């Protein structure tokens, strides 16, 4: 009370300044953990390297925690003096528990709430005020009424083998694969806005359950044969020929269910309605390229240079009649700075 007139009459505060309270709820002091351990060793025949990493971040914005585990193993071994194998594997799994709405809503909408908005329904600060909606209320209320998980699993593996057939001639084959799996799940518990809460009714009670799973598998293999020889100390010849395969497969499954009879089952299998609005379905795509290539290089006394290249690509996404393309190339060069007559000029001191 204020403005007391001495006769028991006074004014009352209608509005209170709550500015800064939402800011203190949304943003928090946090810390990050990053633990890393590794080991390496080897001898004249082989080498190895292994590491493990654990990363954990609570997140500055409430509800934005992130956790990741990563493991790496690399190694090389000489089966014979002229044959070496190199391999490597990287595994990672990450989990993130999303905020109740988008980052933009948290930063721009929640932070712009009017200063008289009270984020609590009680003086003890135990009952968050839902406000008008998820974008205009206490984020703790909406976090309590939303279950959301995000996981991302990745696998990368590669291997190569090099065989020195004879001096100046070797064959090398490499292969790599990459697998990425992303799973998203969320469940919306029944909610009320500020007005409906005091009217004793729910604003949203459809119990939307979302689930999506996307997978990507990429593979790449190539093999080359390489030859390099210098004749008479003046003629240097390098020849390379090879082939390569690249393939990519994508798969996605997404499910949206509504009207589950209970909050106890937070997956779409308890839903009784699956909207025909494009939020349910699956997709699958596949793409591949098969290539052959070659290169010939000739160098005479580091003065005259010739290079010829050729490549062909067959792309699965193109029409059969236009699927294969051929790409030849040729270049020639003259290193004039290596000529004796040029070395005897004054230009040699300025342009090299």
C-alpha positions as a LaTeX table, in Angstrom:
\begin{tabular}{lrrr}
\hline
Residue & $x$ (\AA) & $y$ (\AA) & $z$ (\AA) \\
\hline
Unk1 & 0.00 & 0.00 & 0.00 \\
Unk2 & 1.04 & 3.57 & $-0.57$ \\
Unk3 & $-0.35$ & 7.09 & $-0.47$ \\
Unk4 & $-2.04$ & 6.47 & 2.89 \\
Unk5 & $-4.26$ & 9.42 & 3.87 \\
Unk6 & $-4.26$ & 8.71 & 7.64 \\
Unk7 & $-7.89$ & 7.65 & 7.63 \\
Unk8 & $-7.34$ & 4.01 & 6.68 \\
Unk9 & $-7.58$ & 4.69 & 3.00 \\
Unk10 & $-4.70$ & 4.04 & 0.66 \\
Unk11 & $-3.89$ & 3.03 & $-2.88$ \\
Unk12 & $-2.75$ & $-0.46$ & $-3.92$ \\
Unk13 & $-0.08$ & $-1.61$ & $-6.34$ \\
Unk14 & $-1.82$ & $-3.09$ & $-9.39$ \\
Unk15 & 1.30 & $-3.97$ & $-11.38$ \\
Unk16 & 4.69 & $-5.16$ & $-10.26$ \\
Unk17 & 7.93 & $-4.95$ & $-12.20$ \\
Unk18 & 9.06 & $-8.51$ & $-13.06$ \\
Unk19 & 11.61 & $-7.47$ & $-15.65$ \\
Unk20 & 14.69 & $-9.67$ & $-15.62$ \\
Unk21 & 12.94 & $-12.69$ & $-14.11$ \\
Unk22 & 12.37 & $-14.42$ & $-17.46$ \\
Unk23 & 15.97 & $-13.67$ & $-18.39$ \\
Unk24 & 17.17 & $-15.39$ & $-15.22$ \\
Unk25 & 14.94 & $-18.39$ & $-15.97$ \\
Unk26 & 15.98 & $-18.81$ & $-19.60$ \\
Unk27 & 19.71 & $-18.23$ & $-19.25$ \\
Unk28 & 21.90 & $-19.86$ & $-16.67$ \\
Unk29 & 25.51 & $-20.14$ & $-15.64$ \\
Unk30 & 26.79 & $-23.44$ & $-16.91$ \\
Unk31 & 29.93 & $-25.44$ & $-17.42$ \\
Unk32 & 31.32 & $-27.77$ & $-20.05$ \\
Unk33 & 33.09 & $-31.07$ & $-19.50$ \\
Unk34 & 35.50 & $-32.40$ & $-22.12$ \\
Unk35 & 37.55 & $-35.46$ & $-21.19$ \\
Unk36 & 40.01 & $-36.90$ & $-23.69$ \\
Unk37 & 42.35 & $-39.87$ & $-23.48$ \\
Unk38 & 44.55 & $-41.34$ & $-26.21$ \\
Unk39 & 47.23 & $-43.95$ & $-26.79$ \\
Unk40 & 49.68 & $-44.53$ & $-29.62$ \\
Unk41 & 52.57 & $-46.79$ & $-30.40$ \\
Unk42 & 54.22 & $-48.91$ & $-33.05$ \\
Unk43 & 57.38 & $-50.33$ & $-34.48$ \\
Unk44 & 59.03 & $-50.65$ & $-37.87$ \\
Unk45 & 56.16 & $-52.84$ & $-39.12$ \\
Unk46 & 53.09 & $-51.14$ & $-37.77$ \\
Unk47 & 51.65 & $-48.17$ & $-35.91$ \\
Unk48 & 48.42 & $-47.54$ & $-34.04$ \\
Unk49 & 46.49 & $-44.67$ & $-32.50$ \\
Unk50 & 43.37 & $-44.82$ & $-30.33$ \\
Unk51 & 41.42 & $-42.11$ & $-28.55$ \\
Unk52 & 38.22 & $-41.61$ & $-26.59$ \\
Unk53 & 36.43 & $-38.34$ & $-25.93$ \\
Unk54 & 33.53 & $-37.47$ & $-23.62$ \\
Unk55 & 31.83 & $-34.10$ & $-24.00$ \\
Unk56 & 28.98 & $-32.80$ & $-21.83$ \\
Unk57 & 27.44 & $-29.33$ & $-21.91$ \\
Unk58 & 24.46 & $-28.21$ & $-19.85$ \\
Unk59 & 23.71 & $-25.36$ & $-22.23$ \\
Unk60 & 23.33 & $-21.65$ & $-21.53$ \\
Unk61 & 19.62 & $-21.78$ & $-22.48$ \\
Unk62 & 17.59 & $-23.94$ & $-20.12$ \\
Unk63 & 16.76 & $-27.25$ & $-21.80$ \\
Unk64 & 19.61 & $-27.14$ & $-24.32$ \\
Unk65 & 21.93 & $-29.74$ & $-22.80$ \\
Unk66 & 24.17 & $-31.73$ & $-25.14$ \\
Unk67 & 26.23 & $-34.89$ & $-24.62$ \\
Unk68 & 28.60 & $-36.73$ & $-26.98$ \\
Unk69 & 30.88 & $-39.79$ & $-26.92$ \\
Unk70 & 33.55 & $-40.24$ & $-29.60$ \\
Unk71 & 36.00 & $-43.06$ & $-30.23$ \\
Unk72 & 38.75 & $-43.30$ & $-32.86$ \\
Unk73 & 41.07 & $-46.14$ & $-33.85$ \\
Unk74 & 43.69 & $-45.82$ & $-36.62$ \\
Unk75 & 46.44 & $-48.22$ & $-37.61$ \\
Unk76 & 48.88 & $-49.25$ & $-40.30$ \\
Unk77 & 50.75 & $-52.49$ & $-40.81$ \\
Unk78 & 53.28 & $-53.75$ & $-43.34$ \\
Unk79 & 52.23 & $-57.24$ & $-44.32$ \\
Unk80 & 55.34 & $-57.47$ & $-46.43$ \\
Unk81 & 58.15 & $-55.01$ & $-47.06$ \\
Unk82 & 56.33 & $-53.87$ & $-50.21$ \\
Unk83 & 52.71 & $-54.19$ & $-48.99$ \\
Unk84 & 51.16 & $-51.85$ & $-46.40$ \\
Unk85 & 47.60 & $-51.75$ & $-45.05$ \\
Unk86 & 46.10 & $-48.65$ & $-43.38$ \\
Unk87 & 42.76 & $-48.67$ & $-41.55$ \\
Unk88 & 40.72 & $-46.28$ & $-39.45$ \\
Unk89 & 37.37 & $-46.19$ & $-37.64$ \\
Unk90 & 35.58 & $-43.30$ & $-35.96$ \\
Unk91 & 32.43 & $-43.78$ & $-33.89$ \\
Unk92 & 30.32 & $-41.10$ & $-32.23$ \\
Unk93 & 26.97 & $-40.85$ & $-30.51$ \\
Unk94 & 25.38 & $-37.60$ & $-29.41$ \\
Unk95 & 22.20 & $-36.71$ & $-27.55$ \\
Unk96 & 20.48 & $-33.37$ & $-27.15$ \\
Unk97 & 17.39 & $-32.49$ & $-25.17$ \\
Unk98 & 15.73 & $-29.64$ & $-26.98$ \\
Unk99 & 14.19 & $-26.50$ & $-25.59$ \\
Unk100 & 10.41 & $-26.14$ & $-25.60$ \\
Unk101 & 10.42 & $-23.88$ & $-28.66$ \\
Unk102 & 12.93 & $-22.59$ & $-31.19$ \\
Unk103 & 16.07 & $-20.66$ & $-30.31$ \\
Unk104 & 14.65 & $-17.59$ & $-32.05$ \\
Unk105 & 11.50 & $-17.67$ & $-29.91$ \\
Unk106 & 13.52 & $-18.02$ & $-26.72$ \\
Unk107 & 15.88 & $-15.17$ & $-27.51$ \\
Unk108 & 13.56 & $-12.75$ & $-29.29$ \\
Unk109 & 10.07 & $-13.49$ & $-27.96$ \\
Unk110 & 10.63 & $-14.57$ & $-24.37$ \\
Unk111 & 13.14 & $-11.83$ & $-23.78$ \\
Unk112 & 10.67 & $-9.25$ & $-25.11$ \\
Unk113 & 7.83 & $-10.12$ & $-22.71$ \\
Unk114 & 6.28 & $-7.13$ & $-21.01$ \\
Unk115 & 7.92 & $-6.33$ & $-17.65$ \\
Unk116 & 4.65 & $-6.73$ & $-15.73$ \\
Unk117 & 4.33 & $-10.39$ & $-16.75$ \\
Unk118 & 4.65 & $-12.54$ & $-13.63$ \\
Unk119 & 6.33 & $-15.84$ & $-14.58$ \\
Unk120 & 4.88 & $-17.55$ & $-11.50$ \\
Unk121 & 1.35 & $-18.35$ & $-10.40$ \\
Unk122 & 2.26 & $-18.51$ & $-6.72$ \\
Unk123 & 4.47 & $-16.54$ & $-4.38$ \\
Unk124 & 6.58 & $-19.61$ & $-3.61$ \\
Unk125 & 7.66 & $-19.82$ & $-7.28$ \\
Unk126 & 6.66 & $-23.49$ & $-7.63$ \\
Unk127 & 3.96 & $-23.14$ & $-10.33$ \\
Unk128 & 5.19 & $-21.67$ & $-13.63$ \\
Unk129 & 2.84 & $-19.32$ & $-15.47$ \\
Unk130 & 2.08 & $-20.69$ & $-18.99$ \\
Unk131 & 1.31 & $-17.22$ & $-20.32$ \\
Unk132 & $-0.42$ & $-16.90$ & $-23.66$ \\
Unk133 & 1.53 & $-19.64$ & $-25.47$ \\
Unk134 & 4.86 & $-21.46$ & $-25.61$ \\
Unk135 & 6.42 & $-18.29$ & $-27.05$ \\
Unk136 & 4.98 & $-15.95$ & $-24.43$ \\
Unk137 & 5.17 & $-17.72$ & $-21.09$ \\
Unk138 & 7.44 & $-19.17$ & $-18.47$ \\
Unk139 & 9.70 & $-21.61$ & $-20.39$ \\
Unk140 & 9.77 & $-23.94$ & $-17.37$ \\
Unk141 & 6.04 & $-24.64$ & $-17.75$ \\
Unk142 & 6.44 & $-25.64$ & $-21.37$ \\
Unk143 & 9.55 & $-27.70$ & $-20.69$ \\
Unk144 & 7.61 & $-29.65$ & $-18.06$ \\
Unk145 & 4.89 & $-30.38$ & $-20.61$ \\
Unk146 & 7.14 & $-31.42$ & $-23.48$ \\
Unk147 & 9.24 & $-34.57$ & $-23.79$ \\
Unk148 & 11.82 & $-34.28$ & $-26.54$ \\
Unk149 & 14.96 & $-36.24$ & $-27.43$ \\
Unk150 & 17.47 & $-36.04$ & $-30.26$ \\
Unk151 & 20.16 & $-38.64$ & $-30.93$ \\
Unk152 & 22.77 & $-38.74$ & $-33.66$ \\
Unk153 & 24.95 & $-41.80$ & $-34.31$ \\
Unk154 & 27.81 & $-41.67$ & $-36.81$ \\
Unk155 & 30.23 & $-44.27$ & $-38.12$ \\
Unk156 & 33.17 & $-43.50$ & $-40.40$ \\
Unk157 & 35.53 & $-46.22$ & $-41.57$ \\
Unk158 & 38.30 & $-46.28$ & $-44.15$ \\
Unk159 & 40.96 & $-48.67$ & $-45.36$ \\
Unk160 & 43.68 & $-48.69$ & $-47.99$ \\
Unk161 & 46.33 & $-51.02$ & $-49.28$ \\
Unk162 & 49.45 & $-50.11$ & $-51.23$ \\
Unk163 & 51.50 & $-52.67$ & $-53.16$ \\
Unk164 & 54.89 & $-51.69$ & $-54.54$ \\
Unk165 & 55.03 & $-54.17$ & $-57.41$ \\
Unk166 & 58.47 & $-53.17$ & $-58.64$ \\
Unk167 & 60.56 & $-50.07$ & $-58.37$ \\
Unk168 & 58.68 & $-47.05$ & $-59.79$ \\
Unk169 & 55.40 & $-49.01$ & $-60.11$ \\
Unk170 & 52.76 & $-49.41$ & $-57.43$ \\
Unk171 & 49.05 & $-50.08$ & $-57.02$ \\
Unk172 & 46.86 & $-48.46$ & $-54.37$ \\
Unk173 & 43.26 & $-49.22$ & $-53.44$ \\
Unk174 & 41.19 & $-47.28$ & $-50.91$ \\
Unk175 & 37.68 & $-47.52$ & $-49.54$ \\
Unk176 & 35.60 & $-45.52$ & $-47.10$ \\
Unk177 & 32.09 & $-45.65$ & $-45.68$ \\
Unk178 & 30.05 & $-43.13$ & $-43.73$ \\
Unk179 & 26.82 & $-43.87$ & $-41.86$ \\
Unk180 & 24.68 & $-41.22$ & $-40.20$ \\
Unk181 & 21.53 & $-41.96$ & $-38.19$ \\
Unk182 & 19.41 & $-39.18$ & $-36.68$ \\
Unk183 & 16.41 & $-39.96$ & $-34.47$ \\
Unk184 & 14.00 & $-37.29$ & $-33.26$ \\
Unk185 & 11.16 & $-37.91$ & $-30.81$ \\
Unk186 & 8.78 & $-35.58$ & $-29.02$ \\
Unk187 & 5.53 & $-35.77$ & $-27.06$ \\
Unk188 & 3.32 & $-32.86$ & $-26.10$ \\
Unk189 & 1.47 & $-33.28$ & $-22.82$ \\
Unk190 & $-1.88$ & $-31.47$ & $-22.46$ \\
Unk191 & $-1.38$ & $-27.77$ & $-21.75$ \\
Unk192 & $-3.36$ & $-24.70$ & $-20.82$ \\
Unk193 & $-2.70$ & $-21.06$ & $-21.37$ \\
Unk194 & $-3.11$ & $-18.57$ & $-18.53$ \\
Unk195 & $-6.80$ & $-17.86$ & $-19.24$ \\
Unk196 & $-7.90$ & $-21.48$ & $-19.69$ \\
Unk197 & $-5.90$ & $-22.59$ & $-16.67$ \\
Unk198 & $-8.05$ & $-20.51$ & $-14.33$ \\
Unk199 & $-11.17$ & $-21.55$ & $-16.21$ \\
Unk200 & $-10.33$ & $-25.15$ & $-15.43$ \\
Unk201 & $-9.96$ & $-26.32$ & $-19.02$ \\
Unk202 & $-7.20$ & $-27.39$ & $-21.38$ \\
Unk203 & $-6.05$ & $-25.35$ & $-24.36$ \\
Unk204 & $-4.33$ & $-28.25$ & $-26.10$ \\
Unk205 & $-5.10$ & $-31.88$ & $-25.39$ \\
Unk206 & $-4.30$ & $-33.69$ & $-28.65$ \\
Unk207 & $-1.10$ & $-35.21$ & $-27.19$ \\
Unk208 & 0.89 & $-34.83$ & $-30.40$ \\
Unk209 & 3.58 & $-37.48$ & $-30.73$ \\
Unk210 & 6.29 & $-37.02$ & $-33.36$ \\
Unk211 & 8.95 & $-39.47$ & $-34.39$ \\
Unk212 & 11.42 & $-39.28$ & $-37.26$ \\
Unk213 & 14.39 & $-41.37$ & $-38.25$ \\
Unk214 & 16.74 & $-40.41$ & $-41.09$ \\
Unk215 & 19.60 & $-42.58$ & $-42.28$ \\
Unk216 & 22.36 & $-41.82$ & $-44.77$ \\
Unk217 & 24.89 & $-44.34$ & $-46.03$ \\
Unk218 & 27.77 & $-43.18$ & $-48.18$ \\
Unk219 & 30.48 & $-45.35$ & $-49.71$ \\
Unk220 & 33.45 & $-44.58$ & $-51.91$ \\
Unk221 & 36.02 & $-46.94$ & $-53.43$ \\
Unk222 & 38.87 & $-46.29$ & $-55.83$ \\
Unk223 & 41.91 & $-48.05$ & $-57.23$ \\
Unk224 & 44.88 & $-46.58$ & $-59.07$ \\
Unk225 & 48.04 & $-47.83$ & $-60.71$ \\
Unk226 & 50.96 & $-45.41$ & $-60.71$ \\
Unk227 & 54.24 & $-45.39$ & $-62.62$ \\
Unk228 & 57.08 & $-42.86$ & $-62.43$ \\
Unk229 & 60.41 & $-43.17$ & $-64.15$ \\
Unk230 & 63.27 & $-40.89$ & $-65.16$ \\
Unk231 & 65.25 & $-41.83$ & $-68.26$ \\
Unk232 & 68.71 & $-40.56$ & $-68.98$ \\
Unk233 & 68.43 & $-37.97$ & $-66.24$ \\
Unk234 & 66.38 & $-35.69$ & $-68.53$ \\
Unk235 & 63.13 & $-37.44$ & $-69.41$ \\
Unk236 & 60.65 & $-37.83$ & $-66.54$ \\
Unk237 & 57.45 & $-39.78$ & $-67.20$ \\
Unk238 & 54.52 & $-40.22$ & $-64.80$ \\
Unk239 & 51.48 & $-42.34$ & $-65.65$ \\
Unk240 & 48.38 & $-42.87$ & $-63.52$ \\
Unk241 & 45.16 & $-44.75$ & $-64.30$ \\
Unk242 & 42.27 & $-45.62$ & $-62.03$ \\
Unk243 & 38.62 & $-46.15$ & $-61.39$ \\
Unk244 & 36.24 & $-44.98$ & $-58.67$ \\
Unk245 & 32.76 & $-45.69$ & $-57.33$ \\
Unk246 & 30.72 & $-43.31$ & $-55.20$ \\
Unk247 & 27.30 & $-44.20$ & $-53.80$ \\
Unk248 & 24.83 & $-42.50$ & $-51.47$ \\
Unk249 & 21.58 & $-43.84$ & $-50.02$ \\
Unk250 & 19.14 & $-41.81$ & $-47.95$ \\
Unk251 & 16.12 & $-43.06$ & $-46.02$ \\
Unk252 & 13.66 & $-41.13$ & $-43.88$ \\
Unk253 & 10.64 & $-42.23$ & $-41.84$ \\
Unk254 & 8.41 & $-39.72$ & $-40.08$ \\
Unk255 & 5.32 & $-40.34$ & $-37.95$ \\
Unk256 & 2.85 & $-37.91$ & $-36.36$ \\
Unk257 & 0.15 & $-39.25$ & $-34.08$ \\
Unk258 & $-2.57$ & $-37.53$ & $-32.04$ \\
Unk259 & $-5.28$ & $-38.18$ & $-29.46$ \\
Unk260 & $-3.54$ & $-40.75$ & $-27.29$ \\
Unk261 & $-5.82$ & $-41.74$ & $-24.39$ \\
Unk262 & $-3.05$ & $-41.41$ & $-21.79$ \\
Unk263 & 0.11 & $-39.51$ & $-20.92$ \\
Unk264 & 1.84 & $-42.68$ & $-19.81$ \\
Unk265 & 2.73 & $-43.79$ & $-23.35$ \\
Unk266 & 4.70 & $-41.02$ & $-25.04$ \\
Unk267 & 5.22 & $-42.74$ & $-28.40$ \\
Unk268 & 2.96 & $-42.68$ & $-31.45$ \\
Unk269 & 1.83 & $-46.28$ & $-31.03$ \\
Unk270 & $-0.73$ & $-45.07$ & $-28.46$ \\
Unk271 & $-2.15$ & $-42.44$ & $-30.83$ \\
Unk272 & $-5.60$ & $-42.93$ & $-32.33$ \\
Unk273 & $-5.33$ & $-40.40$ & $-35.15$ \\
Unk274 & $-2.64$ & $-39.96$ & $-37.79$ \\
Unk275 & $-3.26$ & $-36.78$ & $-39.81$ \\
Unk276 & $-3.16$ & $-37.00$ & $-43.61$ \\
Unk277 & $-1.31$ & $-33.69$ & $-43.87$ \\
Unk278 & 2.06 & $-34.93$ & $-45.06$ \\
Unk279 & 3.45 & $-35.43$ & $-41.57$ \\
Unk280 & 3.32 & $-39.23$ & $-41.95$ \\
Unk281 & 5.32 & $-41.09$ & $-44.54$ \\
Unk282 & 8.74 & $-42.19$ & $-45.70$ \\
Unk283 & 11.22 & $-41.35$ & $-48.44$ \\
Unk284 & 14.11 & $-43.21$ & $-50.02$ \\
Unk285 & 16.69 & $-41.96$ & $-52.52$ \\
Unk286 & 19.79 & $-43.43$ & $-54.11$ \\
Unk287 & 22.61 & $-41.87$ & $-56.09$ \\
Unk288 & 25.79 & $-43.28$ & $-57.65$ \\
Unk289 & 28.72 & $-42.22$ & $-59.82$ \\
Unk290 & 31.13 & $-44.60$ & $-61.57$ \\
Unk291 & 34.28 & $-43.03$ & $-62.93$ \\
Unk292 & 37.43 & $-43.95$ & $-64.81$ \\
Unk293 & 40.37 & $-41.60$ & $-65.16$ \\
Unk294 & 43.95 & $-41.37$ & $-66.29$ \\
Unk295 & 46.84 & $-38.92$ & $-66.46$ \\
Unk296 & 50.09 & $-38.82$ & $-68.43$ \\
Unk297 & 52.82 & $-36.31$ & $-67.58$ \\
Unk298 & 56.08 & $-35.75$ & $-69.41$ \\
Unk299 & 58.89 & $-33.47$ & $-68.28$ \\
Unk300 & 62.04 & $-32.84$ & $-70.28$ \\
Unk301 & 64.86 & $-31.44$ & $-68.18$ \\
Unk302 & 62.33 & $-29.37$ & $-66.20$ \\
Unk303 & 61.99 & $-27.15$ & $-69.26$ \\
Unk304 & 59.27 & $-28.63$ & $-71.44$ \\
Unk305 & 56.11 & $-29.96$ & $-69.80$ \\
Unk306 & 53.27 & $-31.97$ & $-71.29$ \\
Unk307 & 50.17 & $-33.24$ & $-69.50$ \\
Unk308 & 47.24 & $-35.22$ & $-70.88$ \\
Unk309 & 44.24 & $-36.22$ & $-68.76$ \\
Unk310 & 41.06 & $-38.16$ & $-69.38$ \\
Unk311 & 38.02 & $-38.84$ & $-67.24$ \\
Unk312 & 34.62 & $-40.42$ & $-67.73$ \\
Unk313 & 31.72 & $-40.23$ & $-65.28$ \\
Unk314 & 28.49 & $-42.21$ & $-65.30$ \\
Unk315 & 25.85 & $-40.56$ & $-63.09$ \\
Unk316 & 22.76 & $-42.49$ & $-62.02$ \\
Unk317 & 20.55 & $-39.40$ & $-61.65$ \\
Unk318 & 20.77 & $-38.52$ & $-65.34$ \\
Unk319 & 18.74 & $-39.94$ & $-68.19$ \\
Unk320 & 20.19 & $-43.20$ & $-69.60$ \\
Unk321 & 21.09 & $-41.57$ & $-72.93$ \\
Unk322 & 22.95 & $-38.75$ & $-71.20$ \\
Unk323 & 24.28 & $-40.63$ & $-68.22$ \\
Unk324 & 27.94 & $-40.92$ & $-69.29$ \\
Unk325 & 30.20 & $-37.94$ & $-69.88$ \\
Unk326 & 33.78 & $-37.80$ & $-71.19$ \\
Unk327 & 36.23 & $-35.10$ & $-70.16$ \\
Unk328 & 39.62 & $-35.06$ & $-71.91$ \\
Unk329 & 42.24 & $-32.41$ & $-71.28$ \\
Unk330 & 45.68 & $-31.40$ & $-72.50$ \\
Unk331 & 48.23 & $-28.81$ & $-71.45$ \\
Unk332 & 51.78 & $-27.82$ & $-72.41$ \\
Unk333 & 54.30 & $-25.60$ & $-70.69$ \\
Unk334 & 57.71 & $-24.08$ & $-71.19$ \\
Unk335 & 59.82 & $-23.14$ & $-68.16$ \\
Unk336 & 61.72 & $-20.37$ & $-69.88$ \\
Unk337 & 63.50 & $-19.47$ & $-66.66$ \\
Unk338 & 65.40 & $-22.77$ & $-66.95$ \\
Unk339 & 66.79 & $-21.86$ & $-70.38$ \\
Unk340 & 70.41 & $-20.77$ & $-70.40$ \\
Unk341 & 69.79 & $-17.80$ & $-72.72$ \\
Unk342 & 67.17 & $-16.48$ & $-70.29$ \\
Unk343 & 69.45 & $-16.85$ & $-67.30$ \\
Unk344 & 71.97 & $-14.61$ & $-69.06$ \\
Unk345 & 69.44 & $-11.76$ & $-69.44$ \\
Unk346 & 68.62 & $-9.04$ & $-66.94$ \\
Unk347 & 65.02 & $-10.22$ & $-66.86$ \\
Unk348 & 66.17 & $-13.27$ & $-64.91$ \\
Unk349 & 66.98 & $-11.00$ & $-61.99$ \\
Unk350 & 63.46 & $-9.54$ & $-62.02$ \\
Unk351 & 61.15 & $-12.32$ & $-63.24$ \\
Unk352 & 61.78 & $-15.91$ & $-62.27$ \\
\hline
\end{tabular}
